[in-house]
CSV table of C-alpha atoms in Angstrom, one decimal:
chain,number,residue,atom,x,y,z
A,266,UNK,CA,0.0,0.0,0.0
A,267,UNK,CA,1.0,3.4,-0.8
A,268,UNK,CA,1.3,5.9,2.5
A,269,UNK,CA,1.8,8.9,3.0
A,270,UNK,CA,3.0,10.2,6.7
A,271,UNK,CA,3.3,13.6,7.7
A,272,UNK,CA,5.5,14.5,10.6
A,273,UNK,CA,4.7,17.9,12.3
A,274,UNK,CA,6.9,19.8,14.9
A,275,UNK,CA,6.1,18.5,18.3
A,276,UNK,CA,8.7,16.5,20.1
A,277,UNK,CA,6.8,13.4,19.2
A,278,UNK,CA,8.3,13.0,15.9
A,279,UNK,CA,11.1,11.2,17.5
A,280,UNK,CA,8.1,7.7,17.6
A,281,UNK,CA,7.3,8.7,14.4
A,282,UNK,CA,10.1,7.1,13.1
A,283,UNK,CA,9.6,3.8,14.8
A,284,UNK,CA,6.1,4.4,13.1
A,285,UNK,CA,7.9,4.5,9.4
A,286,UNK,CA,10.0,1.5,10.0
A,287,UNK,CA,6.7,-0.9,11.1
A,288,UNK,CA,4.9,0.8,7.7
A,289,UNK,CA,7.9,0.1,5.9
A,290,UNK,CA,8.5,-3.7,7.5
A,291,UNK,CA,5.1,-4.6,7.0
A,292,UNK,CA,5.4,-4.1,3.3
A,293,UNK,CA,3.9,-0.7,2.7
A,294,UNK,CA,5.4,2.4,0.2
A,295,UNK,CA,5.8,4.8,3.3
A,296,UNK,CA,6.6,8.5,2.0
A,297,UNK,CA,7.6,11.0,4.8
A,298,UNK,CA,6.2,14.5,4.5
A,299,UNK,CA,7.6,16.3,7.3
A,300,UNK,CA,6.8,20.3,7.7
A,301,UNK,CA,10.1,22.5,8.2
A,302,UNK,CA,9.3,22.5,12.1
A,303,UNK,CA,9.4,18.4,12.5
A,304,UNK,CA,12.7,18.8,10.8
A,305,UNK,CA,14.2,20.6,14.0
A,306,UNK,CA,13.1,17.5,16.1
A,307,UNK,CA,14.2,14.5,13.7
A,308,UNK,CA,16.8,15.6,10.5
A,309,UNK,CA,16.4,14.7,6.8
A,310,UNK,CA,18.2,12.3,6.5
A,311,UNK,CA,16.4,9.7,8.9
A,312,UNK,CA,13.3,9.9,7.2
A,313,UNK,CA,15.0,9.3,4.0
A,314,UNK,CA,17.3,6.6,5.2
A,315,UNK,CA,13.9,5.0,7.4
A,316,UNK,CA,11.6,5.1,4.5
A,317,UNK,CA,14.1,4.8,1.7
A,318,UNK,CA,12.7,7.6,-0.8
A,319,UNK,CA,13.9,11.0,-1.0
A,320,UNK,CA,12.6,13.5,1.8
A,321,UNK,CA,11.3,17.4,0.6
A,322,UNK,CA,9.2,20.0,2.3
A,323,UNK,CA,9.2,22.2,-0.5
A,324,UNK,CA,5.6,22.2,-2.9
A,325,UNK,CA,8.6,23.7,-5.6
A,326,UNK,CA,10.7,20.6,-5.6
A,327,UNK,CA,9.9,18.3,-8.7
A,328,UNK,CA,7.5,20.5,-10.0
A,329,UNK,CA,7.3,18.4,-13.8
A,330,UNK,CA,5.6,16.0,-11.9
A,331,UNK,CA,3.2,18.2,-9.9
A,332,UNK,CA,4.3,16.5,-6.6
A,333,UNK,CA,2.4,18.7,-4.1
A,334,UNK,CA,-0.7,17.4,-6.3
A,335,UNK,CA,0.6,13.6,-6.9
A,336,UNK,CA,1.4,12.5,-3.2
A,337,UNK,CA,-2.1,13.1,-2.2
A,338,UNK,CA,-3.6,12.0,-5.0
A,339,UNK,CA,-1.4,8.7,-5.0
A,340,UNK,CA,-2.1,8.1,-1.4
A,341,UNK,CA,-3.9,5.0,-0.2
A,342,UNK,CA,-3.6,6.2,3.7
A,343,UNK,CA,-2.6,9.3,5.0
A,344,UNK,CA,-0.8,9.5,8.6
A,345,UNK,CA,-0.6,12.9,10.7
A,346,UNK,CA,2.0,12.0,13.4
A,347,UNK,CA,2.6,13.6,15.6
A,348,UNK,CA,-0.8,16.1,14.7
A,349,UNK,CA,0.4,19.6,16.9
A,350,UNK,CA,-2.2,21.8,17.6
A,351,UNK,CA,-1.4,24.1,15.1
A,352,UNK,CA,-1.3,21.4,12.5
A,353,UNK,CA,-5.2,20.2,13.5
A,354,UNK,CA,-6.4,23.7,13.0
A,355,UNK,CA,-5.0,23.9,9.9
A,356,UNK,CA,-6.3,21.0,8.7
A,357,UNK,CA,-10.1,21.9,10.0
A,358,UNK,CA,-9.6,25.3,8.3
A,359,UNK,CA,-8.4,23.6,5.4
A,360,UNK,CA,-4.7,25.7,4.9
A,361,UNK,CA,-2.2,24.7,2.5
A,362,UNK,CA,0.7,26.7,3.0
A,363,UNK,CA,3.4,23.7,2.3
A,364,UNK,CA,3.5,20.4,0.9
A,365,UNK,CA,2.0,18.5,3.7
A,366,UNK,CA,-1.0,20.9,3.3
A,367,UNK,CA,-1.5,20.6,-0.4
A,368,UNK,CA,-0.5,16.6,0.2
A,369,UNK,CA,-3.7,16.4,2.7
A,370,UNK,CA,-6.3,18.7,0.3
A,371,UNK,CA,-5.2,16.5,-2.7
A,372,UNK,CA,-6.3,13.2,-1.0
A,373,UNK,CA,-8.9,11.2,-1.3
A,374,UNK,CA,-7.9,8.6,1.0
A,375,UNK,CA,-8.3,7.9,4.4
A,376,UNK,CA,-6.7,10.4,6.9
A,377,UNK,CA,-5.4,9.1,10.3
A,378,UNK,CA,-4.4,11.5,12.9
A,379,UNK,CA,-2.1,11.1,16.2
A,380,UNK,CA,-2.3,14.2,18.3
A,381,UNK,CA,0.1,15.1,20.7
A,382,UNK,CA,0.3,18.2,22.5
A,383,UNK,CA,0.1,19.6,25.9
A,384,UNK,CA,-2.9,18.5,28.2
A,385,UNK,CA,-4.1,22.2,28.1
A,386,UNK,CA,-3.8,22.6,24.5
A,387,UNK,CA,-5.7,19.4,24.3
A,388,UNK,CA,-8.3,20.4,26.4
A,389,UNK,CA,-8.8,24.4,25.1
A,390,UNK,CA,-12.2,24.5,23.2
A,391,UNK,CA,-10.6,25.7,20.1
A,392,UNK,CA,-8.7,22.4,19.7
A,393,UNK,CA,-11.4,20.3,21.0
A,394,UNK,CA,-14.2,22.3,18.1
A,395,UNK,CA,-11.1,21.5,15.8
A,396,UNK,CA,-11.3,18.0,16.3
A,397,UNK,CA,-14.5,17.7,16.2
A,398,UNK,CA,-14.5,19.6,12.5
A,399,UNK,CA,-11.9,16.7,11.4
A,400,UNK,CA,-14.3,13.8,12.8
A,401,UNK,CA,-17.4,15.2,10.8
A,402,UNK,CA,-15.5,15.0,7.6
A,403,UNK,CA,-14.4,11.5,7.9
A,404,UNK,CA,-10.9,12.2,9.4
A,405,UNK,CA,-9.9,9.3,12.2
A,406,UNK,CA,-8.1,9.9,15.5
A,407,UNK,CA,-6.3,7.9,17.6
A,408,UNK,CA,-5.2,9.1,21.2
A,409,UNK,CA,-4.0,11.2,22.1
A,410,UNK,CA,-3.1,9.2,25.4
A,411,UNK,CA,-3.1,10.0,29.2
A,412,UNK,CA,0.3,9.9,30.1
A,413,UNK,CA,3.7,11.6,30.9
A,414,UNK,CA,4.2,14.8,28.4
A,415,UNK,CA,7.3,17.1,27.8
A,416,UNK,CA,8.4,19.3,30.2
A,417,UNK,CA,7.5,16.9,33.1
A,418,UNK,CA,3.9,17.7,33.0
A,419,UNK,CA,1.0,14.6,32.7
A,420,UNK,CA,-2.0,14.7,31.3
A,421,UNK,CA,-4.4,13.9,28.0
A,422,UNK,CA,-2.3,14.9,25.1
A,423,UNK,CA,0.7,12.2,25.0
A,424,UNK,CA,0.6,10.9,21.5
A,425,UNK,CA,-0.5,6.9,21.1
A,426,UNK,CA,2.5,4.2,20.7
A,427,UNK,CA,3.4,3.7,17.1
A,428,UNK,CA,2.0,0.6,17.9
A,429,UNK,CA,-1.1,1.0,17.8
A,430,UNK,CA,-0.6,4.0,15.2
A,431,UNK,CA,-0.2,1.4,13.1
A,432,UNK,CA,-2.8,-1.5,14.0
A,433,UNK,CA,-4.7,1.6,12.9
A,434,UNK,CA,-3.6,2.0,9.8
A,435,UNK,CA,-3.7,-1.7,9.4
A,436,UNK,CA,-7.5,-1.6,10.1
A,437,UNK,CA,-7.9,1.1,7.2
A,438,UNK,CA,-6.2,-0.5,4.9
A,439,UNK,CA,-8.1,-3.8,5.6
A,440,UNK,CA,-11.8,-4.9,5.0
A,441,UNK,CA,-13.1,-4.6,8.2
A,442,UNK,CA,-14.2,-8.4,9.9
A,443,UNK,CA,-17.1,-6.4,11.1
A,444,UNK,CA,-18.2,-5.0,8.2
A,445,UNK,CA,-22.1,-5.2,7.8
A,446,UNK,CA,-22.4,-6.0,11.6
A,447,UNK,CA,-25.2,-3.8,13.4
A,448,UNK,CA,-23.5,-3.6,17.1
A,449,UNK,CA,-25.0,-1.9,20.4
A,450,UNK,CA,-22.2,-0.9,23.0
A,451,UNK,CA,-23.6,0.3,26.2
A,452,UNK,CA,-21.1,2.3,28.3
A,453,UNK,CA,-20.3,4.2,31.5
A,454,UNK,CA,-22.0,4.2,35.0
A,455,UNK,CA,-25.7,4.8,35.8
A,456,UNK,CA,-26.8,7.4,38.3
A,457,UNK,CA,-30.1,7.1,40.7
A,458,UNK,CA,-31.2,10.2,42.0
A,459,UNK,CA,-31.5,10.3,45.8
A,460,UNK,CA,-32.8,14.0,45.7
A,461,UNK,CA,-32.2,17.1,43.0
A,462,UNK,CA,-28.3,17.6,43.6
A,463,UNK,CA,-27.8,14.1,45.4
A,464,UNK,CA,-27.3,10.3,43.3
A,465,UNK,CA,-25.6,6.9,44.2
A,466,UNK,CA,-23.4,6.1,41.4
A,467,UNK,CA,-20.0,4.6,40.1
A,468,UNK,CA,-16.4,5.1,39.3
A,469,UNK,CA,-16.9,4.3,35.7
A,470,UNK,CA,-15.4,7.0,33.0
A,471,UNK,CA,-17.1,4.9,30.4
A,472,UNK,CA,-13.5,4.8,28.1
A,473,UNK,CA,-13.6,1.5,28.0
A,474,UNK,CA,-17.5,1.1,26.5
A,475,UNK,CA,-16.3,3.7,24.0
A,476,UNK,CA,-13.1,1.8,22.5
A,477,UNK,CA,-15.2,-0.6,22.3
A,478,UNK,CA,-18.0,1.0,19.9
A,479,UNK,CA,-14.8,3.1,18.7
A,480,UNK,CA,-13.0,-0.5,17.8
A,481,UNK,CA,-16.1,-2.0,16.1
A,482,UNK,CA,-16.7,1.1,14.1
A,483,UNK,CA,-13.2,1.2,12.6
A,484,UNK,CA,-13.4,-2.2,11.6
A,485,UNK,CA,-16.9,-1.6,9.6
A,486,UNK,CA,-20.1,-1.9,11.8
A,487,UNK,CA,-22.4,-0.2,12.4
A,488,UNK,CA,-22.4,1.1,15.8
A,489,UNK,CA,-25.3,2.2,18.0
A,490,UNK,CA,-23.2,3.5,21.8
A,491,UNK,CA,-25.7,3.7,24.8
A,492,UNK,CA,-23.7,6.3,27.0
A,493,UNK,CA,-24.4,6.3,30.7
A,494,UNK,CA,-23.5,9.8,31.9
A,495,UNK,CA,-19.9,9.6,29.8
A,496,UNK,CA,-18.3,13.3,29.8
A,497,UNK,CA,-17.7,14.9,26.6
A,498,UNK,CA,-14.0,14.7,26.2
A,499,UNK,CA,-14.0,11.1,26.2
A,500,UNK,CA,-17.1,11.0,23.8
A,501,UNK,CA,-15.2,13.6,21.7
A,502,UNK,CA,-12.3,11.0,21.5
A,503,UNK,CA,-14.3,8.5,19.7
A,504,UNK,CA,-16.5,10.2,16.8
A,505,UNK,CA,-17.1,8.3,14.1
A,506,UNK,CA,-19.4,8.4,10.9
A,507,UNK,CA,-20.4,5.0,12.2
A,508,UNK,CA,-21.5,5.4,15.9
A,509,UNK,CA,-24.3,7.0,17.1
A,510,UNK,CA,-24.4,8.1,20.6
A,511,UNK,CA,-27.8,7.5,22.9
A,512,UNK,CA,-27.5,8.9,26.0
A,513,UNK,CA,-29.0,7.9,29.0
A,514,UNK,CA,-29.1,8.3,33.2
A,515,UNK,CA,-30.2,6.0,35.1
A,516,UNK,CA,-30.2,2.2,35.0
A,517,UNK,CA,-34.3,2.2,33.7
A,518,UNK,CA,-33.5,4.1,31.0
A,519,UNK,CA,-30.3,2.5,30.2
A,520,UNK,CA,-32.8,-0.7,30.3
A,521,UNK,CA,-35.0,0.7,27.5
A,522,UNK,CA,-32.9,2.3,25.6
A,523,UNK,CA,-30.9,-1.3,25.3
A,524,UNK,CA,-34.1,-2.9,24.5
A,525,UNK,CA,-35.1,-0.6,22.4
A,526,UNK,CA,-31.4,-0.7,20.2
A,527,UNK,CA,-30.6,-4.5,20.5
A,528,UNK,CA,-34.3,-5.4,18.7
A,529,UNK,CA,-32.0,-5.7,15.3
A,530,UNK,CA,-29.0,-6.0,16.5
A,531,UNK,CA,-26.2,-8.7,16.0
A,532,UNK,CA,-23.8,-8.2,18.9
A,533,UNK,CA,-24.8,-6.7,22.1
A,534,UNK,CA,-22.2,-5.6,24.2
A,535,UNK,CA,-23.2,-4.7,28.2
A,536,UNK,CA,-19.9,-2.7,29.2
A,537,UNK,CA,-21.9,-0.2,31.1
A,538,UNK,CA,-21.4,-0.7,34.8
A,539,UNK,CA,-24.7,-0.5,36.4
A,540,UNK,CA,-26.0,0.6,40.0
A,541,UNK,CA,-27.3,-2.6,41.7
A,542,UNK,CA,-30.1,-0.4,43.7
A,543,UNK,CA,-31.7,2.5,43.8
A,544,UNK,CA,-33.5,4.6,46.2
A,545,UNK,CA,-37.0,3.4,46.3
A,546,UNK,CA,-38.1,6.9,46.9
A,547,UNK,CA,-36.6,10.3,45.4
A,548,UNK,CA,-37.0,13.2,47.4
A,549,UNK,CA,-38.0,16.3,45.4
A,550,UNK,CA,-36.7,18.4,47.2
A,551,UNK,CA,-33.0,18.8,48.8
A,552,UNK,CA,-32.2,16.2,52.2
A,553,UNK,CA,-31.0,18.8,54.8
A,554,UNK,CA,-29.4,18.7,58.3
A,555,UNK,CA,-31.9,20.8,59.2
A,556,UNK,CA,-34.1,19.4,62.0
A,557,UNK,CA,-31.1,16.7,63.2
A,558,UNK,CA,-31.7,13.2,62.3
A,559,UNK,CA,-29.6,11.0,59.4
A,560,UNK,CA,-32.1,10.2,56.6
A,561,UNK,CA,-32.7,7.2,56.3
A,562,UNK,CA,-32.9,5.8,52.3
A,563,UNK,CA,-34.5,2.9,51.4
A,564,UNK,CA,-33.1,0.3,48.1
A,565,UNK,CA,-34.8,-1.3,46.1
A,566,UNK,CA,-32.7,-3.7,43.5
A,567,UNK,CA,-32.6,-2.6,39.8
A,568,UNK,CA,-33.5,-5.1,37.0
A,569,UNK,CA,-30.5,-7.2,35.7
A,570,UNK,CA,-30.3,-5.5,32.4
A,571,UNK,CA,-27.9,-8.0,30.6
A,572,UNK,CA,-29.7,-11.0,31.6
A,573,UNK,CA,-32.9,-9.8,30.6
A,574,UNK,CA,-31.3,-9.3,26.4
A,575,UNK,CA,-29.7,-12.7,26.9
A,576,UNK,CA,-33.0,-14.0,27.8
A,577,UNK,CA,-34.8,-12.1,24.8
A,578,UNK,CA,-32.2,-12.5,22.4
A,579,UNK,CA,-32.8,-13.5,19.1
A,580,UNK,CA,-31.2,-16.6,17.0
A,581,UNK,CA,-27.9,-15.6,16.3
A,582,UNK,CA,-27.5,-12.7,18.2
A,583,UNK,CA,-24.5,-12.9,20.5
A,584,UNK,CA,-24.7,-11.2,23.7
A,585,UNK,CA,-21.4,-10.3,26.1
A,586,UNK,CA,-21.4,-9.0,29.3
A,587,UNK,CA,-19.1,-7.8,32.0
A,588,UNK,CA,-17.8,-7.8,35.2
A,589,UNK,CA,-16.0,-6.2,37.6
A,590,UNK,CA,-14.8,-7.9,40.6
A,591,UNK,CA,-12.0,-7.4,43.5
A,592,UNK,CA,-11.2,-11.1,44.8
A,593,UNK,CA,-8.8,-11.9,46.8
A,594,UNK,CA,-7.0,-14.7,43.9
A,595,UNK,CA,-6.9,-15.2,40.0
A,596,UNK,CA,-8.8,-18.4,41.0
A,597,UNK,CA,-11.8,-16.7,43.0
A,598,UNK,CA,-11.9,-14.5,40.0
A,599,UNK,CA,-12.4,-17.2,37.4
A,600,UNK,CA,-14.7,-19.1,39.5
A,601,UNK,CA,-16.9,-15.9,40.5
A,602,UNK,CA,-17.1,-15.2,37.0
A,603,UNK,CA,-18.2,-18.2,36.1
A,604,UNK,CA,-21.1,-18.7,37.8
A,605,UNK,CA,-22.0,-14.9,36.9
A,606,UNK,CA,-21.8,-15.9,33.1
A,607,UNK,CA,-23.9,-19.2,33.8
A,608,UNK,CA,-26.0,-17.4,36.0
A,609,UNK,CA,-26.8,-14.6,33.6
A,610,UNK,CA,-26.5,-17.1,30.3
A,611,UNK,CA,-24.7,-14.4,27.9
A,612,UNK,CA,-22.3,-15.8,25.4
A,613,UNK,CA,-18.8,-14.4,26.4
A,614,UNK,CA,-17.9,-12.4,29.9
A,615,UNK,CA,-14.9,-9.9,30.1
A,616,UNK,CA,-14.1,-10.2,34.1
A,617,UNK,CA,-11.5,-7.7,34.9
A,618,UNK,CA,-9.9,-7.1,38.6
A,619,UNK,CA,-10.7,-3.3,40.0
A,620,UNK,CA,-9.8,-1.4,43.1
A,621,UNK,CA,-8.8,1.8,44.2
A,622,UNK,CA,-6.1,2.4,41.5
A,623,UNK,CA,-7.6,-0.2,38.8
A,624,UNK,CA,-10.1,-0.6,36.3
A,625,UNK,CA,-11.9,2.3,36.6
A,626,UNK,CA,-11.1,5.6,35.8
A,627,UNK,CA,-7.9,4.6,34.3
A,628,UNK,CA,-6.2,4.3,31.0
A,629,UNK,CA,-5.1,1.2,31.0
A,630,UNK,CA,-7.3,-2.4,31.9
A,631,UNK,CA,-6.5,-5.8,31.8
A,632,UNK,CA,-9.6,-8.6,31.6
A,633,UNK,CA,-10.1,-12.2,31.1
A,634,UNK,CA,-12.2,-13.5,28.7
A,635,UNK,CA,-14.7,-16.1,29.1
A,636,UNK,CA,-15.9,-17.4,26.0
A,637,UNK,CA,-18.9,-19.9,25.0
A,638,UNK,CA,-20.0,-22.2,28.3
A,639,UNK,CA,-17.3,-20.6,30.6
A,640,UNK,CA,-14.4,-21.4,28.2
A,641,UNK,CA,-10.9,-19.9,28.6
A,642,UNK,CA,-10.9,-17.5,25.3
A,643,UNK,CA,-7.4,-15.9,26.6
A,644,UNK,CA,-6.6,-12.4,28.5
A,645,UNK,CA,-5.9,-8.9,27.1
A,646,UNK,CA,-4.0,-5.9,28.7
A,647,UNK,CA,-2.8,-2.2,27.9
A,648,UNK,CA,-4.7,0.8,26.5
A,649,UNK,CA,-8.4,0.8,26.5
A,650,UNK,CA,-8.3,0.1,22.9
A,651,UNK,CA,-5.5,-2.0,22.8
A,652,UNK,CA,-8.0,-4.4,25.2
A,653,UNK,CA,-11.2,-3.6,22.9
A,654,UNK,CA,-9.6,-4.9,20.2
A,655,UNK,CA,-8.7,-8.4,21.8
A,656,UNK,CA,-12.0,-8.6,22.8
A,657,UNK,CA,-13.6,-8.4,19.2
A,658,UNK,CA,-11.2,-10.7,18.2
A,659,UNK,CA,-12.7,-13.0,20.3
A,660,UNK,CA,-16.2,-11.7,20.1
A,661,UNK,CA,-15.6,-12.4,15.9
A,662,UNK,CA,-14.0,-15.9,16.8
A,663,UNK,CA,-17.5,-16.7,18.5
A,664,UNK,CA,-19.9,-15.7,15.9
């Protein structure tokens, strides 16, 4: 395949080389387009020597062959990485002051982006409408990560391992194993009012749900994601042409909205973790210390969503659940899990370990898969996405 990568001036160019030599080892055409800032970070001559074709910044060089049109036009896949800031903003308003520019408004291909940048660069809402912009016309994003940044800093803004940069670009390039698949990804934690301002809720940031959808999407389904109270930012991270977003509260109205989506669907995935009770009353009005006295709330349990679809499914839908558990041994784990996965009938549980520091509200997970009838169908660990991915690889092994 024929690639194109551009390299723009953050300090992250240096992983963009490792980046060039999997493209190039995996039997890809890799040309480097680096803009005269990434050139301060990593020199000439490495992308040259890495890629093995001649390296230029300049839209004048090799003008006969109207290069600043061809590369783009040539392109099967075009990489951003590192994407700066200032290199996203140009794209969204759609600048081509130098050959990376006119490279990316010549393409027709698929653009894939790796931003990396400061957290609060990340975060400002000029960046984040920017993004947004990119997603609406088709672009894809990986990352940017949670992690260790320049300067000592740490944050949301550390570009993703050229790694998974290029599983990627592998999933581009690729017919999709999903392709033609209707999917429903429920994710995030349910809320239960206990008064106006009051709720008993969860740890969950939902990032884990929304690999999942963002996973499924990128390899060609089509993706319905039920989002329990998940905050924009991490939503923002995984727009896609292929997902749409339902949003719901509390664990009723995750309940019917999953109903509602899995009627037609062919996987159902139940990542969302879900309040086991809820107050049976909801004041309407503010609880107050006012008049002494602790108040005293009465639970009632909520429905077992996941085992209800399993129990409705249709033929040939395939149903996975999840669970989150903090045993004392990898064996308790297993066996708890296994007697949730018989006891709730759905075709594959991902059981991961959680505590104070783990699982939730993290980057990084690490689960077990339990596959048909409580089989062993292996474990996966890293980035959110790294882990969605091994669990549609299993999820596609099962159908």
């Amino acid at each position: 395949m024929n690639i194109v990568v551009g390299v723009t001036g953050g300090i992250a160019a240096y992983k963009t080389v490792h980046l060039v030599r999997l493209l190039t080892k995996g039997g890809h055409d890799v040309t480097v387009v680096p803009t005269e800032d990434a050139l301060r970070f990593v020199g000439l001559p490495t992308w040259e020597a890495i890629s093995r074709h001649a390296v230029t910044t300049s839209v004048h060089d090799d003008v006969a062959k109207v290069r600043h049109v061809a590369l783009g036009q040539n392109a099967e896949l075009v990489i951003v990485a590192p994407a700066t800031a200032n290199s996203i903003a140009k794209m969204a308003a759609g600048l081509a002051d130098d050959l990376l520019g006119t490279t990316l408004l010549a393409t027709e291909a698929p653009v894939l982006i790796a931003p990396a940048m400061h957290a609060e660069m990340w975060r400002n809402r000029a960046t984040q409408a920017n993004i947004t912009t990119l997603r609406e016309r088709g672009v894809h994003v990986v990352g940017p990560a949670d992690g260790e940044l320049a300067g000592g800093d740490s944050g949301p803004g550390r570009m993703s391992e050229p790694e998974e940069i290029f599983a990627a670009a592998q999933a581009l390039l690729t017919p999709g194993d999903l392709a033609g698949v209707r999917v429903v990804v429920s994710a995030g934690g349910t809320r239960e009012p206990i008064d106006p301002v009051r709720f008993l809720g969860n740890r969950s940031s939902g990032r884990q749900g929304a690999a999942l959808a963002a996973e499924a999407a990128a390899r060609g389904a089509e993706v319905t994601l039920v989002s329990a109270n998940i905050s924009g930012e991490v939503l923002a991270e995984v727009r896609h042409p292929s997902i749409r977003v339902v949003s719901v509260g509390t664990a009723a109205e995750l309940s019917e909205a999953m109903t509602h989506e899995s009627s037609l669907a062919d996987v159902v995935v139940m990542a969302a973790a879900v309040a086991d009770y809820r107050p049976a009353a909801v004041s309407e009005r503010k609880l107050t210390k006012e008049g002494g006295g602790i108040p005293a709330i009465e639970l009632v349990e909520n429905e077992d969503i996941v085992a209800a679809l399993a129990s409705q499914r249709r033929s040939g839908q395939l149903v996975v659940g999840f669970a989150a558990e903090t045993p004392e041994d990898a064996s308790e784990l297993l066996a708890r899990a296994r007697r949730k996965q018989h006891r709730k009938r759905v075709d594959l549980l991902i059981v991961n370990e959680v505590g104070w520091e783990r699982g939730f509200e993290s980057p990084e997970n690490a689960v077990h898969i339990l596959g048909p009838n409580g089989a062993d169908a292996g474990s996966a660990s890293g980035s959110k996405r790294a882990v969605a991915a091994a669990i549609w690889d299993a999820i596609a092994r099962a159908r």
